[in-house]
PDB file of N, CA and C in Angstrom:
ATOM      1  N   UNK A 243      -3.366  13.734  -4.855  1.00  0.00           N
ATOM      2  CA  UNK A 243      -1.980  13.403  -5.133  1.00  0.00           C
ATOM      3  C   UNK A 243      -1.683  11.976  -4.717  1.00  0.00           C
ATOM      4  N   UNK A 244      -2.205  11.456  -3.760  1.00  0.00           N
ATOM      5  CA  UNK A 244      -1.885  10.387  -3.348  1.00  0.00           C
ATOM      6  C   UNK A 244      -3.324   9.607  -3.086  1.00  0.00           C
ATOM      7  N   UNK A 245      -3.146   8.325  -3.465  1.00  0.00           N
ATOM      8  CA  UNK A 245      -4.485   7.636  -3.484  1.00  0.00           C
ATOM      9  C   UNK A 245      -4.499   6.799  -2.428  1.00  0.00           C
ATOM     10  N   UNK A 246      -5.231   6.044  -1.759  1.00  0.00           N
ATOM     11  CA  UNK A 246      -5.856   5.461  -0.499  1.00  0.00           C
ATOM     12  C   UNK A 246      -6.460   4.255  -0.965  1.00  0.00           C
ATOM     13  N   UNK A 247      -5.721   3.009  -0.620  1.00  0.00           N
ATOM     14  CA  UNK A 247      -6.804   1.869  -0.510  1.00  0.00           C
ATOM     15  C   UNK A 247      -7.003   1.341   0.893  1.00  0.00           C
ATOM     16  N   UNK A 248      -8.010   0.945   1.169  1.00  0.00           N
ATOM     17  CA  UNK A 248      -7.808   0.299   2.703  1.00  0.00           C
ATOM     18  C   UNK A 248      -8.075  -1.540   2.777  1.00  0.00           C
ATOM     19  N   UNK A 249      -7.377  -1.936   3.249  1.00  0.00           N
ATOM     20  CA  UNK A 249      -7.677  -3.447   3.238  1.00  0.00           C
ATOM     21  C   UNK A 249      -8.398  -3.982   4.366  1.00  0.00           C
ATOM     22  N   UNK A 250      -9.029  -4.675   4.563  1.00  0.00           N
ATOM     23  CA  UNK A 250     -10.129  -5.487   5.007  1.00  0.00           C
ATOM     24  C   UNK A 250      -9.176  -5.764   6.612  1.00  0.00           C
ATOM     25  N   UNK A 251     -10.079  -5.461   7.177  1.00  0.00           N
ATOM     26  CA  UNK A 251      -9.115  -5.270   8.810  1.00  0.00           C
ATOM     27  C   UNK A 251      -8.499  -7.159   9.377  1.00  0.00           C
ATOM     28  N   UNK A 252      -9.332  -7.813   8.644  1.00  0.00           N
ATOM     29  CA  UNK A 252      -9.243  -9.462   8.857  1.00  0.00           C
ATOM     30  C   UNK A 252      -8.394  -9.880   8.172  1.00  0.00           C
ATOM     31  N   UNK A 253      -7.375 -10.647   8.961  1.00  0.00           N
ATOM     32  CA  UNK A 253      -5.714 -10.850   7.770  1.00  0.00           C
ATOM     33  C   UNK A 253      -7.034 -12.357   7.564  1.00  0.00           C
ATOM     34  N   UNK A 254      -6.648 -13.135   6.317  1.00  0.00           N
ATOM     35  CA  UNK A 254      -6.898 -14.512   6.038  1.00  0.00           C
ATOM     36  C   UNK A 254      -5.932 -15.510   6.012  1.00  0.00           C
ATOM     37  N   UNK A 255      -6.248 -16.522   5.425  1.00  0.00           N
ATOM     38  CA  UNK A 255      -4.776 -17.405   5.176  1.00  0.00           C
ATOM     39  C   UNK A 255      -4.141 -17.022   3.745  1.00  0.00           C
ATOM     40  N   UNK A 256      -4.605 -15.696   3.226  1.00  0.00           N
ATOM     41  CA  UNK A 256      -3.691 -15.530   1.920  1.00  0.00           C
ATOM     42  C   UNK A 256      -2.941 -13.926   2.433  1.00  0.00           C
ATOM     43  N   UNK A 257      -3.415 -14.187   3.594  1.00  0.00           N
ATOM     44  CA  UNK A 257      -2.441 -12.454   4.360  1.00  0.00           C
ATOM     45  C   UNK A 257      -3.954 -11.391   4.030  1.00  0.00           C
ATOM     46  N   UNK A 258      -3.517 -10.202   4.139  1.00  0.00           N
ATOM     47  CA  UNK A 258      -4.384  -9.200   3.956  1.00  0.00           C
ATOM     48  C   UNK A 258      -4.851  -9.071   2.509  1.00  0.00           C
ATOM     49  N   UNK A 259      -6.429  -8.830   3.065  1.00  0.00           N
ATOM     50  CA  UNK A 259      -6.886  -9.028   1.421  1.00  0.00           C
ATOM     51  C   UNK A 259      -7.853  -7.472   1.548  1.00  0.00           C
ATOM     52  N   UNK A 260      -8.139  -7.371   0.084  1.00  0.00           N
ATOM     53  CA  UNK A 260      -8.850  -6.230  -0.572  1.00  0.00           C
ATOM     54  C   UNK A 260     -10.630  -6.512  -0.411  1.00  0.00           C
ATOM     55  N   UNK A 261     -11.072  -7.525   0.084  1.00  0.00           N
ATOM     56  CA  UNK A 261     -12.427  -7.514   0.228  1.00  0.00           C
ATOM     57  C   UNK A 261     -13.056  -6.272   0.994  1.00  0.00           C
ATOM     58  N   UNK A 262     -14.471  -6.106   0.047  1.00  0.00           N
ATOM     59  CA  UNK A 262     -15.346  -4.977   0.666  1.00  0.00           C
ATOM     60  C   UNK A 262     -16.325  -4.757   1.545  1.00  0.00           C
ATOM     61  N   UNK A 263     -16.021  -6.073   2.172  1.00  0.00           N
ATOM     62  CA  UNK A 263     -17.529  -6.271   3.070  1.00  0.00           C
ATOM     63  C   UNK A 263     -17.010  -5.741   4.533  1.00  0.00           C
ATOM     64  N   UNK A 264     -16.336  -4.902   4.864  1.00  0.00           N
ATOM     65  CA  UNK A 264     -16.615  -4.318   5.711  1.00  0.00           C
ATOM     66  C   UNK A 264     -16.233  -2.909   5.844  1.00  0.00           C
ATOM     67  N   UNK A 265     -17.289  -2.539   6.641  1.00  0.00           N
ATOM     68  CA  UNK A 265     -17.518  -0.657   6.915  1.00  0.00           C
ATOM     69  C   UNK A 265     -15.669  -0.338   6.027  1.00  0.00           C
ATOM     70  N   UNK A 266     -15.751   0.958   4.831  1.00  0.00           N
ATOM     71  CA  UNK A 266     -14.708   1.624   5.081  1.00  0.00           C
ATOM     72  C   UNK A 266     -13.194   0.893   4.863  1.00  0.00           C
ATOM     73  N   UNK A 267     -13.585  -0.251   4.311  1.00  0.00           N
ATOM     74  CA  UNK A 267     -12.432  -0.457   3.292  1.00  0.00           C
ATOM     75  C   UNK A 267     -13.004  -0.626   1.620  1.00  0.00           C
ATOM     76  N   UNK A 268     -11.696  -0.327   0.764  1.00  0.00           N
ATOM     77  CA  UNK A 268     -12.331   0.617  -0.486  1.00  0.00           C
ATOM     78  C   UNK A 268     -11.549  -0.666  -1.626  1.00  0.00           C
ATOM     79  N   UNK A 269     -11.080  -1.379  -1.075  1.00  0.00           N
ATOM     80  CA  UNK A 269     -10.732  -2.515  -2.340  1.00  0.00           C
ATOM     81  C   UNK A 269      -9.604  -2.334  -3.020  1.00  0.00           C
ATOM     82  N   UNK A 270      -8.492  -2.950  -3.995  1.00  0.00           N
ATOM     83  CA  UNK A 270      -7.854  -2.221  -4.577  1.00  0.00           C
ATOM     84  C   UNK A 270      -8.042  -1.360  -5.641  1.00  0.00           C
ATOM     85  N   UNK A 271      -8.078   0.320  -5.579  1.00  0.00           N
ATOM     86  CA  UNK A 271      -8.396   1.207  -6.501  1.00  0.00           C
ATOM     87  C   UNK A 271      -7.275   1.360  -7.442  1.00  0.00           C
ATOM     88  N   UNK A 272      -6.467   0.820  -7.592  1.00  0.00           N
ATOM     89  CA  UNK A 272      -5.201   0.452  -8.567  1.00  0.00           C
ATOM     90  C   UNK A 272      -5.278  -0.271  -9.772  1.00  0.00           C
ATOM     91  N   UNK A 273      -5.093  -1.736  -8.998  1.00  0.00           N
ATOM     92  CA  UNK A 273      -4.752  -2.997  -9.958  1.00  0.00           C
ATOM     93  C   UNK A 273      -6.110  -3.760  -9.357  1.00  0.00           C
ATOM     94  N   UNK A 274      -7.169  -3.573  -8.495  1.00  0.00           N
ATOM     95  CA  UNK A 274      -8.258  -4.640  -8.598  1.00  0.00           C
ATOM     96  C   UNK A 274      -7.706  -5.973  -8.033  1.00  0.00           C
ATOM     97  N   UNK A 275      -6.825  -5.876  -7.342  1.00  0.00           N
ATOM     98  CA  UNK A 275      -5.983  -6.993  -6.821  1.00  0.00           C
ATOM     99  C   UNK A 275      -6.766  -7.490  -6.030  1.00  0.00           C
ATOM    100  N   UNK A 276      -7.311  -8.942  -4.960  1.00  0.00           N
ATOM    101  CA  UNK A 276      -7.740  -9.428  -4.101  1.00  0.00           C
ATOM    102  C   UNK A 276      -7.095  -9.406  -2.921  1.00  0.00           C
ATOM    103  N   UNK A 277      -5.536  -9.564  -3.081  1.00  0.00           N
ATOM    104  CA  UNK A 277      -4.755  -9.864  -2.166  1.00  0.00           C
ATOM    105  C   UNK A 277      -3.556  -8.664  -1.640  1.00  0.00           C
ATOM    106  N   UNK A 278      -3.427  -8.187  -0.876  1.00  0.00           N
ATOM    107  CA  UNK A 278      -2.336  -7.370  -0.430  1.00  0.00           C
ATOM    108  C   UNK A 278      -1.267  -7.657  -0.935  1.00  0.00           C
ATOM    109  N   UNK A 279      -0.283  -9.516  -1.352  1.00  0.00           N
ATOM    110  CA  UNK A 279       0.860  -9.677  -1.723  1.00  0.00           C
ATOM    111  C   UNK A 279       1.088  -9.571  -3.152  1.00  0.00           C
ATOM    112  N   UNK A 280      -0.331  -9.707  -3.640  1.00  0.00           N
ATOM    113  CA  UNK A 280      -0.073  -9.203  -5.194  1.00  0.00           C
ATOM    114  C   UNK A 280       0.486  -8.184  -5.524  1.00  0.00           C
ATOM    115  N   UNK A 281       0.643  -6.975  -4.798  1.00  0.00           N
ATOM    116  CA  UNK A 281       0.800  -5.957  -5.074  1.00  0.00           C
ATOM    117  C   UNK A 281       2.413  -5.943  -4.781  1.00  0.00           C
ATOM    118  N   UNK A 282       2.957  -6.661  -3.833  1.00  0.00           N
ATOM    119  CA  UNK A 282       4.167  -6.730  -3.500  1.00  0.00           C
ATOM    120  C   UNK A 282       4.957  -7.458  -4.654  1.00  0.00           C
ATOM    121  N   UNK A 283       4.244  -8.682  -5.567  1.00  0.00           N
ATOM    122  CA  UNK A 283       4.714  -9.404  -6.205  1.00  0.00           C
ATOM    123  C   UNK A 283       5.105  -8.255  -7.524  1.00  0.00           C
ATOM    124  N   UNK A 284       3.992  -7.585  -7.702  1.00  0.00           N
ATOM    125  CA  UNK A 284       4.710  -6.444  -8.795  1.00  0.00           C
ATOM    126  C   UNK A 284       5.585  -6.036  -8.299  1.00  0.00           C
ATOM    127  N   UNK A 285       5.684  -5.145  -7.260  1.00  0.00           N
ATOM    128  CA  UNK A 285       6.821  -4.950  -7.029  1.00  0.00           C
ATOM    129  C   UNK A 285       8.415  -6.123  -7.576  1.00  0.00           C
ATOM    130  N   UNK A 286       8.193  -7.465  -7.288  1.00  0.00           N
ATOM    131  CA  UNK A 286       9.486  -8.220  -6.926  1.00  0.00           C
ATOM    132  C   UNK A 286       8.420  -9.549  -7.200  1.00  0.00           C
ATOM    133  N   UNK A 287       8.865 -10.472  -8.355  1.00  0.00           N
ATOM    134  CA  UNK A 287       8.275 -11.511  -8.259  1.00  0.00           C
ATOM    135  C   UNK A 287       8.858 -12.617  -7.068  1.00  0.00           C
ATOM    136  N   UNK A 288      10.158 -12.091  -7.169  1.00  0.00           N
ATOM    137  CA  UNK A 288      11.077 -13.127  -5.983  1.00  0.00           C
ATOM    138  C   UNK A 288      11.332 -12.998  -4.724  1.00  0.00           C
ATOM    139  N   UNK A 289      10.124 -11.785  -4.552  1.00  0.00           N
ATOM    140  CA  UNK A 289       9.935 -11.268  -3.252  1.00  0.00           C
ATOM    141  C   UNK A 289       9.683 -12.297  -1.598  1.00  0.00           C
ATOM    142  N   UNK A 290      10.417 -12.113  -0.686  1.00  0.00           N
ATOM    143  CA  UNK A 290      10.367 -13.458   0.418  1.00  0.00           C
ATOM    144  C   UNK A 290      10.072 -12.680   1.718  1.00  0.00           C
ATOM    145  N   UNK A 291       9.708 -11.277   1.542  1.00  0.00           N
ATOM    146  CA  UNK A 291       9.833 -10.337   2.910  1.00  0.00           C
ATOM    147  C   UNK A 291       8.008 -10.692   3.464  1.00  0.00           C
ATOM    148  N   UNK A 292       7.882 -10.507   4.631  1.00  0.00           N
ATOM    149  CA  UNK A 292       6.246 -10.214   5.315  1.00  0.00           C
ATOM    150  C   UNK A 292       5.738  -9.146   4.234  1.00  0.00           C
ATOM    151  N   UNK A 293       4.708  -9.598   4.413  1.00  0.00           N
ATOM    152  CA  UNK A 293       3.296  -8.823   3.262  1.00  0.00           C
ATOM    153  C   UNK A 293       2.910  -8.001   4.817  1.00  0.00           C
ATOM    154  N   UNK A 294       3.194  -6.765   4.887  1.00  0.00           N
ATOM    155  CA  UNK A 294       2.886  -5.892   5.641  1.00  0.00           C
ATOM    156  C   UNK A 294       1.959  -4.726   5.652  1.00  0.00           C
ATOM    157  N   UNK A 295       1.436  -3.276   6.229  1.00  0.00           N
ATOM    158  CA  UNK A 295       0.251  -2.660   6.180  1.00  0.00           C
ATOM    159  C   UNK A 295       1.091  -1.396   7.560  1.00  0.00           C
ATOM    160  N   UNK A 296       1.037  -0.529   6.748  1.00  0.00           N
ATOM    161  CA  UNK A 296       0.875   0.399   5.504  1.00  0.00           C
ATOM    162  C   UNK A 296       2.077   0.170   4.300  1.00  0.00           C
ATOM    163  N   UNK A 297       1.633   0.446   3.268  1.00  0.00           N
ATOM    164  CA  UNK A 297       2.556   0.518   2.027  1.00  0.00           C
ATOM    165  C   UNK A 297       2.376   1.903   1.181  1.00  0.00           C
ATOM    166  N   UNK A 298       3.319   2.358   0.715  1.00  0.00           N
ATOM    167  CA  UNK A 298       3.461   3.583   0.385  1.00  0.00           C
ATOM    168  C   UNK A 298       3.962   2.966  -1.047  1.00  0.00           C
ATOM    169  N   UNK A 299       3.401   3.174  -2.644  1.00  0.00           N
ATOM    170  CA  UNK A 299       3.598   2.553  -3.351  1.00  0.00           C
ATOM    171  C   UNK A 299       4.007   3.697  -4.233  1.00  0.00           C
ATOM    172  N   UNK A 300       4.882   3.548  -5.147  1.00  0.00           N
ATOM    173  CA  UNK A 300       5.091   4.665  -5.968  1.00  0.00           C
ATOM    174  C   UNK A 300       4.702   4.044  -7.678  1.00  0.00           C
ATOM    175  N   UNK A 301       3.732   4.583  -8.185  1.00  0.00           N
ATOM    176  CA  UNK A 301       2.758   4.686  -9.250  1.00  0.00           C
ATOM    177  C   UNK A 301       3.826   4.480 -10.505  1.00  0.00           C
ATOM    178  N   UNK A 302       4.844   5.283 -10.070  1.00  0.00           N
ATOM    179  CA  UNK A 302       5.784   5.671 -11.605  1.00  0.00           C
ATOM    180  C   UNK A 302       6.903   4.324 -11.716  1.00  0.00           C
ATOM    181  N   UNK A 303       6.978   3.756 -11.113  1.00  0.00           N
ATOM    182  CA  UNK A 303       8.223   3.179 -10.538  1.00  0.00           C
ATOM    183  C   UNK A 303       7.687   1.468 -10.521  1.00  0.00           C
ATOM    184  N   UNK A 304       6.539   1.554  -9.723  1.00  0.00           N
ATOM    185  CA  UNK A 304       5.901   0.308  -9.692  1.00  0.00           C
ATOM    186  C   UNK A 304       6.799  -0.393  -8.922  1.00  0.00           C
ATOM    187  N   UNK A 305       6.675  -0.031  -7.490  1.00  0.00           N
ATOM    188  CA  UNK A 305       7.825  -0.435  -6.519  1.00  0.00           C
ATOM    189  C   UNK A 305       7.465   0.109  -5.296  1.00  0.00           C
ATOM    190  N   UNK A 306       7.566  -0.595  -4.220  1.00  0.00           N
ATOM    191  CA  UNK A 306       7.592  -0.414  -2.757  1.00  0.00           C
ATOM    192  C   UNK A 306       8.449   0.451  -2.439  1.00  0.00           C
ATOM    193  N   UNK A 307       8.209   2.172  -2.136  1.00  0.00           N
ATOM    194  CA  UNK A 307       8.890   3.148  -1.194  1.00  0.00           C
ATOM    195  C   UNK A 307       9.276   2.905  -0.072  1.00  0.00           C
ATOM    196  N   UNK A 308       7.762   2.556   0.733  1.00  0.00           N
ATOM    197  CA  UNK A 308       8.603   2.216   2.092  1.00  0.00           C
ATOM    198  C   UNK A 308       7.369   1.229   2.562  1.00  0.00           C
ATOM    199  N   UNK A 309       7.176   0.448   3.629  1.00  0.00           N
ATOM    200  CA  UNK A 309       5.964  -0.006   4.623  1.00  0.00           C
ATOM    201  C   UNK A 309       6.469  -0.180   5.687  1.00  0.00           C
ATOM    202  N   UNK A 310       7.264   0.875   6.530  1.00  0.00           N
ATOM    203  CA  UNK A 310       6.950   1.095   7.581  1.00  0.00           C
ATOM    204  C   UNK A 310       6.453   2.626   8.111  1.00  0.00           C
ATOM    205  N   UNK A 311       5.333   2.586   8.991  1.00  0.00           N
ATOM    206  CA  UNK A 311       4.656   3.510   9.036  1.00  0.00           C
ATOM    207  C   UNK A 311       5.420   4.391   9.640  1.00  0.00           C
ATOM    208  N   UNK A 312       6.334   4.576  10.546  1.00  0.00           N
ATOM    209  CA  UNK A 312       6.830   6.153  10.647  1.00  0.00           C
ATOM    210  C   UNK A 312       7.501   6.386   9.909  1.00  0.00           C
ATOM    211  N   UNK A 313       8.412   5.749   9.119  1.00  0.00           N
ATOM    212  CA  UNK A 313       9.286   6.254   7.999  1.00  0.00           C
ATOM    213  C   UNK A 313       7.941   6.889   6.844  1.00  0.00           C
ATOM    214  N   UNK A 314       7.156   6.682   6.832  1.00  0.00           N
ATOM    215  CA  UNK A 314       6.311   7.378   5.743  1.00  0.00           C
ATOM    216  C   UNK A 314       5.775   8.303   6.163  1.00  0.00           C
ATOM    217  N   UNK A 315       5.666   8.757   7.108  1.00  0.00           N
ATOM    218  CA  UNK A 315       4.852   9.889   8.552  1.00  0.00           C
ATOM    219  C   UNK A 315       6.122  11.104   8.006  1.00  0.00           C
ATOM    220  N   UNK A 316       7.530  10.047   8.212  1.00  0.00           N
ATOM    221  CA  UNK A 316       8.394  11.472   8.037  1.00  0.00           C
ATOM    222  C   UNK A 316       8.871  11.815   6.174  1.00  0.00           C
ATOM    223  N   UNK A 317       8.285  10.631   6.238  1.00  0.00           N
ATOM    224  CA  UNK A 317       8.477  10.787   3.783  1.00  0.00           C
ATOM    225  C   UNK A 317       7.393  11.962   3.685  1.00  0.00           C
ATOM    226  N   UNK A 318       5.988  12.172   4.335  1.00  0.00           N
ATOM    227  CA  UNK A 318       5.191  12.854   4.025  1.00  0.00           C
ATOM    228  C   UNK A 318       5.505  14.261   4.768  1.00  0.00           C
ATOM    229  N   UNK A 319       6.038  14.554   6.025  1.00  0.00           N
ATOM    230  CA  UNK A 319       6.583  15.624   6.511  1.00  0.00           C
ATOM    231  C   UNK A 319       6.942  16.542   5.580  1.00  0.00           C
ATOM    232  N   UNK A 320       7.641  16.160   5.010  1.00  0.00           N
ATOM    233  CA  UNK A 320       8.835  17.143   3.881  1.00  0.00           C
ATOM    234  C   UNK A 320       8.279  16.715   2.810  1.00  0.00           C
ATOM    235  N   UNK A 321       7.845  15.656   1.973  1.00  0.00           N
ATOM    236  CA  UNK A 321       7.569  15.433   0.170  1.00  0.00           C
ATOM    237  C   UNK A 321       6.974  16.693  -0.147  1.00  0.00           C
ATOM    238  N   UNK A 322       5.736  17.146   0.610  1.00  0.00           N
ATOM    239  CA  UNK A 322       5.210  17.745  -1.087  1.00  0.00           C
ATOM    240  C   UNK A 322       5.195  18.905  -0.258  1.00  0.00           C
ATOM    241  N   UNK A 323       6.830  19.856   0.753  1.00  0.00           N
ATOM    242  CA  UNK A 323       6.495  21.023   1.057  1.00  0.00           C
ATOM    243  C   UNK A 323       6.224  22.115  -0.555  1.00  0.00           C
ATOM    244  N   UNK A 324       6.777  21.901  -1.129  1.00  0.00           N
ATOM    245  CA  UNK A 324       6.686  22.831  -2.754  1.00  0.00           C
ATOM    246  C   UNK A 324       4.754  23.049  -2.806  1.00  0.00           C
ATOM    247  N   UNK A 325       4.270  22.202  -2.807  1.00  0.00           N
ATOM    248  CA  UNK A 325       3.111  22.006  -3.085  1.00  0.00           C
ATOM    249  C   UNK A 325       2.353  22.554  -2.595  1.00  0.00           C
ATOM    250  N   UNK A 326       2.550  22.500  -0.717  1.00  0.00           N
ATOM    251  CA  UNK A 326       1.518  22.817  -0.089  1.00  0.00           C
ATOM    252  C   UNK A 326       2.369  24.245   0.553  1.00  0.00           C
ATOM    253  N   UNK A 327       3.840  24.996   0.045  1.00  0.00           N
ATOM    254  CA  UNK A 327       4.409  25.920   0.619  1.00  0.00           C
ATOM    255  C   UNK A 327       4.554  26.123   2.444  1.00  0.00           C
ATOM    256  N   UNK A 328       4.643  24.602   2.544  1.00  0.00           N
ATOM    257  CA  UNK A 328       5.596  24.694   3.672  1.00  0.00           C
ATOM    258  C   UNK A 328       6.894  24.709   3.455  1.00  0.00           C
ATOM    259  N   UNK A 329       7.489  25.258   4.416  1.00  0.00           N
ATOM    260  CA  UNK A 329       8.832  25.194   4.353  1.00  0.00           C
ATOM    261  C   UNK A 329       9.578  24.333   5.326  1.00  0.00           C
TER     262      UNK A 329
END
């Protein structure tokens, strides 16, 4: 249901990037992007906020849900109780 990219644990001078050379990051499995802010720029070409980590991206929408990590801890709490019949 939800897909996983991991970015390269080494920010550069273009911010966090999608390179594969180390253990256990997987590149962008999306858009093939190099750069973490590319992905923000779809989102918002006029975008001026920090290029941040984690991002919770919504596929349909093509837009930033959330990137901050407990607000997505508690987006995932409750999203898919139907699914997995929690209540």
């Amino acid at each position: 249901i939800i897909n996983v990219s991991v970015v390269h644990p080494d920010m550069l001078e273009n911010g966090w990037t999608f390179l594969t050379t180390f253990k256990d990051t997987s590149g962008d499995t999306l858009y093939h992007y190099d750069y973490l802010y590319q992905l923000y720029q779809k989102a918002d070409n006029n975008i001026t906020t920090s290029v941040t980590v984690p991002v919770l991206w919504d596929t349909h929408t093509h837009s930033i849900v959330n990137n901050e990590s407990s607000d997505i801890i508690r987006i995932f709490n409750t999203a898919f109780n139907d699914i997995t019949g929690n209540i």
